[in-house]
Amino acid sequence: MKQACVHSFPMTHPADVAALAAELAAGRIAARAIAGIIVKTEGNGLDNDWTRVMAWDALVALLRAHDTEPSVQRMSIIVSGGCEGVTTPHMVVFECRDVPAEHPPGRALAIGHAVSEPLLPEQIGTAAQVASTCLAVERAMQQAGLAREEVEYVQVKAPWLSEVHQQAALARGVRLKAADAHASKPWTRAACALGVALALGEATPAQASEAAINSDASVFTRRAAVTAGNDTLQNEVLVFGMSSGWAGSARVAQASLADLLDAGAIHDALARAGLPPRGAQLPAALQSQVRAVLFKGDPARSGLLRGERQLMWHDSDVHALRHLRAVMSGVIGAVTGTTRVFVSAGAEHQGPPGGGTFAVFVDAAAQA
Amino acid sequence: MKQACVHSFPMTHPADVAALAAELAAGRIAARAIAGIIVKTEGNGLDNDWTRVMAWDALVALLRAHDTEPSVQRMSIIVSGGCEGVTTPHMVVFECRDVPAEHPPGRALAIGHAVSEPLLPEQIGTAAQVASTCLAVERAMQQAGLAREEVEYVQVKAPWLSEVHQQAALARGVRLKAADAHASKPWTRAACALGVALALGEATPAQASEAAINSDASVFTRRAAVTAGNDTLQNEVLVFGMSSGWAGSARVAQASLADLLDAGAIHDALARAGLPPRGAQLPAALQSQVRAVLFKGDPARSGLLRGERQLMWHDSDVHALRHLRAVMSGVIGAVTGTTRVFVSAGAEHQGPPGGGTFAVFVDAAAQA
Amino acid sequence: MKQACVHSFPMTHPADVAALAAELAAGRIAARAIAGIIVKTEGNGLDNDWTRVMAWDALVALLRAHDTEPSVQRMSIIVSGGCEGVTTPHMVVFECRDVPAEHPPGRALAIGHAVSEPLLPEQIGTAAQVASTCLAVERAMQQAGLAREEVEYVQVKAPWLSEVHQQAALARGVRLKAADAHASKPWTRAACALGVALALGEATPAQASEAAINSDASVFTRRAAVTAGNDTLQNEVLVFGMSSGWAGSARVAQASLADLLDAGAIHDALARAGLPPRGAQLPAALQSQVRAVLFKGDPARSGLLRGERQLMWHDSDVHALRHLRAVMSGVIGAVTGTTRVFVSAGAEHQGPPGGGTFAVFVDAAAQA
Amino acid sequence: MKQACVHSFPMTHPADVAALAAELAAGRIAARAIAGIIVKTEGNGLDNDWTRVMAWDALVALLRAHDTEPSVQRMSIIVSGGCEGVTTPHMVVFECRDVPAEHPPGRALAIGHAVSEPLLPEQIGTAAQVASTCLAVERAMQQAGLAREEVEYVQVKAPWLSEVHQQAALARGVRLKAADAHASKPWTRAACALGVALALGEATPAQASEAAINSDASVFTRRAAVTAGNDTLQNEVLVFGMSSGWAGSARVAQASLADLLDAGAIHDALARAGLPPRGAQLPAALQSQVRAVLFKGDPARSGLLRGERQLMWHDSDVHALRHLRAVMSGVIGAVTGTTRVFVSAGAEHQGPPGGGTFAVFVDAAAQA
């Protein structure tokens, strides 16, 4: 039987993998059982953020030292920068252990991982990528033994069009959706998000059509976050849900935020994960049960929030997404009490526009 | 009999006083009844923020056009920059109207305003300023008819040592606490804060001594915010409390935050002001009753929040206080649902270190 | 007979017009003789730079106080932000005086000013704007009595598509080149620049065609700078040249820089203006003769300078144009010795790509 | 006989040591012959710049792969961030080869390297460090066979007070000059600079006294740059000069800039190094002979440059030193034509206040 464990480690510098290394060395985590790692590093989270490379290199070296090549077939590693506001640099490690069969009393966190076949560069941002992502999500659900309605959250690492792919496409004379890696990110994220929506039944094939990609904002998934950065042109998928077929005390619950101040949605997700806040914030005694919180969202393009003027898009000295991450560390921290928040922007078809998607992972057995 | 009214106006640009102008023109607000104006403008809130000057000049011109010289004897105008995160540029106007005597059923918002005699430059940041501020607070309480325990919040505009004062002191051969206006701010804020603590009985004279100024962090007021910027070397004081001697439906309640994520304290202040949140956030139907929220606080010097690493003080591209204002717009917005939040840093002896002081103004009669 | 005078005033804050006010009050400058004012203010020079508004409002108020409405028919006022590097905030005032007829020994600075008829919003960025600007330049040349080859520099203030124009166009059902004022800037600058190239014979009508606008980088003027910001949909033109029909000791000389480090071009322009540098820099004794230096240019889109990697376009914390202005204050300051440099970016069809256009104004009679 | 070679390699990312690796692999550079490496990486050059760590780690790994432990006894590695303006990320490698004895026709670049004994933490920023640095400079001169007047430039890597040293000092109950590593930098740089001034005869022992450290700005060296960062509490010294005892075609020449726009000084240094510029800039054909340019300087504390107002110190969004590096890449690039400029701030007692020190390394035999 499988048991999912969610580990959280603070980081004292961008290449700090010491805490995970200690767990691996002590045998408390098995490198080969790791299905995914999500890292929040302390750079600006924008174009020239090298802290992501530092974390990536350190993780790869650590895993190899434990005889585990972190290939996309084996696990997804997502490294994202930007610890604005009160955010603490940290990493979340998702582990799938084999445990003696038991008859668990209820449902527990289930994790599935899958990766699509490589796409062609010209398929990025098209219906082909939507379909390919949909299939990968279905395979990951199958692996985890999760039905559609049991899936709470899907984390996708989407392929982007790096220089290499640009050159290859040019040589073959095909047209791409975007002329560089940066410009390809909205396209690959959007196609992946629609693929998840399709797989989870949140959109019909007609709705999640090629024409809808980055065009019809009314079509979206409430249960996914997509990060661009895969160099192998494959869609990497981590599916999280609640299943009676998995053991252990870990849980996950999702919510979609209607706007950036939708604290009620975060509150509801905590309650569904078995941690009902009292008053404004989760009581301190329960906060240690929170293993991870993930948010994906964007400031509204209108420049308004609840009808009120917003300045994020008009600050030429501090990037809008740095504002976003700072403010969401406050909103999420206010409800959950934690500073280990993973906030990421670029939420095409992920949650309602101007809002976003949220997931909380808890472990009822965790000690402070 | 007096009735306090709290008006809130969003601003579409730094010199936008159109909404207040319309109210004055229509006779719905009397310029001469204004006791204070607090403005949050959209610059960086730091050294080279000229939006404050724009707002100030526009307000002074408007008031003069209504035959009202905005002298410190008459009113306090506080202009502060920095609308990071989801903050909406806005102004809050405190008006004290004469109304026919009535027997109000309970207590209502009471406002007192007082200004000290001018200090000597060398008294800024010393026991003399503590005493002078204490006296001004007592006079403002007396004016409002408020007992110590009825005072909820005190807003002080503190004098700083501008170039003119520096030169004058130099000519007289006296030593000042700081060599320029910027460096004088922590001193003047600290002395004023201790003066409030003394007046409100939060500190004994022995505690609020000269030696304690910017030295003993255990001495602080939980009920004041001090902003530096007065050029006349006078301490300007606005005292807010709840009194049975005032009419109307406006209310105020204060809280002190133990740290930046102390959403519970904000929750409690709302409840004390008659607006108990349900769940994480004040219900939408009640949000329009919130007229103003003020927060004063600083990131903890330790670089830790709830034991977790914080980066604000180490981001050389985005100033720590810009991070602070962004994150607090999220924390306060999460509980109150509003984006018109006045967040200001520089909280020497104002609230516990690493936390801050908070006040909410509500009007039960306000319509959305 | 006409005499052109070039005045330069440093500014101690964004609304500082005191130096010009003093000259006007003393009768040393006549408000009605002012043909143009170019201001460099101290904000970030980007989207949320309010210092431009402060300077503009102060100038308009000052001119009105001297019975001079600063309409586009009378003069061009160009306010641009961004004093990065060693740049000193300052303004340059171009005055055209009537002087007793004389037989000047040689040639002197001549200034012509003209403004086109208002365009329709849908004409911005099209051949119609190219033609309209060409006509205005020709009228300004005629006014100044300058032949094509005598023109050294043209400063254009180009109309942009403000909210008002966008709405008007929407109501009439016409399509515009850009969906907001910011996005319209490259279009209006490009069309105006091609209009100048046409008027000065630097491009044929076939070269300066509608198809070339922001498309054919090989077509450009070496003698113009275009700034966007006119709200009246008119092209405002200031033409500067050397004429035997004008009196006085003022001079102008232009150069086009092949790239951002083309100090040789600046050196040549100084020499042509009668101030040959010795060694690297203009000798200190001659520096006071420099009245104004204007530069318009952009970093190369390739991200390379002389084959070497450049980071400006990839710094997510400091905008590329802030880097540009800082570095050009160094390049220009190194050769001229002055910190009153007017550097502006957005150089579509203005100078060779990756380089720019430069003009220096000197007055041989100026005293330090 | 010794021959000094100066190699320059551009870097495509912060950990890019590929160019040096290729030279080492091909045997064109011997790892054991390297006396110093100076690197300019592409981060913000401030508190949270991790690109320095990336470069450092990559260099150390490369050198170890070539059986060369980069200890302070063997070589000095100086990594500094901040490629603002037109600066290209790059590294400069100083190599001292053994060559067959020859009778060189004139003088050539000579390099000496020395490191002091470890200081005690409480000696940092004191007369003891001045004396210790002086001795190390003298030893390095001796190693290179350079007389005082033959020394052109000294590059020092100064020890700072890291956390470890702070704790050790605390345990021993001694007082330090500064409470953290950042605050210790001005002290260690100042003491080292005075040590160089003493060794080179630019200051008498009475002038370079403990009392003068960061106090008497009139005492300074014109021939040194000091960078803080050594963790071993040793002063590392690289001395560069021109000697008839060394072989080869490499040269070095120094200049001190009176202020940030002192292009004439840069011009003179080039001329002294055998590359007289013609006009504003070194002719293109000669630019490839420039191997390295180093500048150390600070903006004037007065906020004035040549009497004109400067904003660097008052820009709260872009750090003053980022402005400085951008502008100096322009000034130095204007004269030399290169974008591989090493600009560093923190110039206590290094060059006249508001100016700085400059060195250029050329190789007459270098091909483009």
Short mmCIF file of C-alpha atoms in Angstrom, two decimals, chain A residues 10-14 41-42 44 83-89 260-264 267 279-281 287 305-306 308-312 315 317-318 322-324 326-340, chain B residues 10-14 41-42 44 83-89 260-264 267 279-281 287 305-306 308-312 315 317-318 322-324 326-340:
data_model
loop_
_atom_site.label_atom_id
_atom_site.label_comp_id
_atom_site.label_asym_id
_atom_site.label_seq_id
_atom_site.Cartn_x
_atom_site.Cartn_y
_atom_site.Cartn_z
CA PRO A 10 13.23 26.02 5.33
CA MET A 11 16.30 27.13 3.40
CA THR A 12 19.01 29.40 4.73
CA HIS A 13 20.40 30.17 1.27
CA PRO A 14 19.46 29.34 -2.32
CA THR A 41 13.97 30.54 -3.63
CA GLU A 42 14.93 34.02 -2.62
CA ASN A 44 13.48 38.31 -7.63
CA CYS A 83 10.08 35.39 -1.44
CA GLU A 84 8.58 38.83 -1.19
CA GLY A 85 6.70 40.05 1.86
CA VAL A 86 6.89 37.57 4.72
CA THR A 87 7.62 34.52 2.61
CA THR A 88 10.29 32.17 3.96
CA PRO A 89 12.50 30.39 1.41
CA LEU A 260 -6.76 38.36 -4.28
CA LEU A 261 -8.52 39.13 -1.00
CA ASP A 262 -10.71 36.02 -0.99
CA ALA A 263 -9.59 34.89 2.45
CA GLY A 264 -12.85 32.99 2.79
CA HIS A 267 -10.52 29.40 5.18
CA GLY A 279 -11.86 33.43 13.99
CA ALA A 280 -9.45 35.00 11.54
CA GLN A 281 -6.61 32.53 11.75
CA GLN A 287 -0.50 25.50 12.48
CA LEU A 305 -9.81 44.95 -7.03
CA ARG A 306 -13.34 45.02 -5.67
CA GLU A 308 -10.90 49.93 -6.20
CA ARG A 309 -7.85 51.28 -8.02
CA GLN A 310 -4.72 49.14 -7.89
CA LEU A 311 -1.18 50.26 -8.72
CA MET A 312 0.72 46.99 -9.21
CA ASP A 315 4.87 50.63 -10.63
CA ASP A 317 10.35 50.32 -10.09
CA VAL A 318 8.87 47.20 -8.49
CA ARG A 322 6.75 41.13 -6.80
CA HIS A 323 3.83 43.17 -5.41
CA LEU A 324 1.55 40.17 -5.98
CA ALA A 326 4.20 40.10 -1.21
CA VAL A 327 0.52 40.76 -0.79
CA MET A 328 -0.45 37.09 -1.09
CA SER A 329 2.10 36.13 1.55
CA GLY A 330 0.05 38.45 3.77
CA VAL A 331 -3.37 37.17 2.76
CA ILE A 332 -2.42 33.51 3.05
CA GLY A 333 -0.34 34.10 6.15
CA ALA A 334 -3.24 35.91 7.82
CA VAL A 335 -5.46 32.83 7.54
CA THR A 336 -2.96 30.00 7.89
CA GLY A 337 -0.40 31.61 10.19
CA THR A 338 2.51 30.29 8.15
CA THR A 339 5.21 32.13 6.21
CA ARG A 340 6.13 29.11 4.09
CA PRO B 10 -10.30 57.25 -3.22
CA MET B 11 -7.80 59.24 -5.27
CA THR B 12 -7.19 58.83 -9.00
CA HIS B 13 -3.87 60.67 -8.89
CA PRO B 14 -1.63 62.21 -6.21
CA THR B 41 -0.43 58.63 -1.85
CA GLU B 42 1.00 56.48 -4.57
CA ASN B 44 7.42 54.95 -3.13
CA CYS B 83 0.45 52.10 -1.88
CA GLU B 84 2.22 48.79 -2.34
CA GLY B 85 0.38 45.51 -2.73
CA VAL B 86 -3.37 46.01 -3.05
CA THR B 87 -3.51 49.39 -1.36
CA THR B 88 -5.74 51.98 -3.02
CA PRO B 89 -4.62 55.63 -2.85
CA LEU B 260 2.85 41.06 11.26
CA LEU B 261 0.56 38.05 10.86
CA ASP B 262 -1.57 38.74 13.93
CA ALA B 263 -4.85 38.67 12.04
CA GLY B 264 -6.61 37.78 15.27
CA HIS B 267 -10.44 40.53 13.98
CA GLY B 279 -15.00 33.21 9.36
CA ALA B 280 -11.89 34.72 7.88
CA GLN B 281 -13.30 38.01 6.64
CA GLN B 287 -17.55 46.05 4.60
CA LEU B 305 8.73 36.06 11.98
CA ARG B 306 7.36 33.27 14.13
CA GLU B 308 11.03 31.76 10.30
CA ARG B 309 13.58 33.54 8.11
CA GLN B 310 12.46 36.81 6.54
CA LEU B 311 14.17 38.59 3.65
CA MET B 312 12.73 42.13 3.79
CA ASP B 315 16.48 42.88 -0.45
CA ASP B 317 16.41 46.19 -4.84
CA VAL B 318 13.09 46.64 -3.02
CA ARG B 322 7.86 48.60 0.56
CA HIS B 323 7.72 44.88 1.36
CA LEU B 324 6.10 45.70 4.70
CA ALA B 326 2.58 45.29 0.56
CA VAL B 327 2.29 42.42 2.97
CA MET B 328 0.18 44.37 5.48
CA SER B 329 -2.23 45.41 2.72
CA GLY B 330 -2.75 41.66 2.34
CA VAL B 331 -3.08 40.84 6.03
CA ILE B 332 -5.45 43.71 6.76
CA GLY B 333 -7.34 43.25 3.50
CA ALA B 334 -7.81 39.56 4.26
CA VAL B 335 -9.70 40.33 7.47
CA THR B 336 -11.45 43.59 6.59
CA GLY B 337 -12.03 43.09 2.87
CA THR B 338 -10.95 46.64 2.06
CA THR B 339 -8.03 47.92 0.00
CA ARG B 340 -8.12 51.40 1.53
#
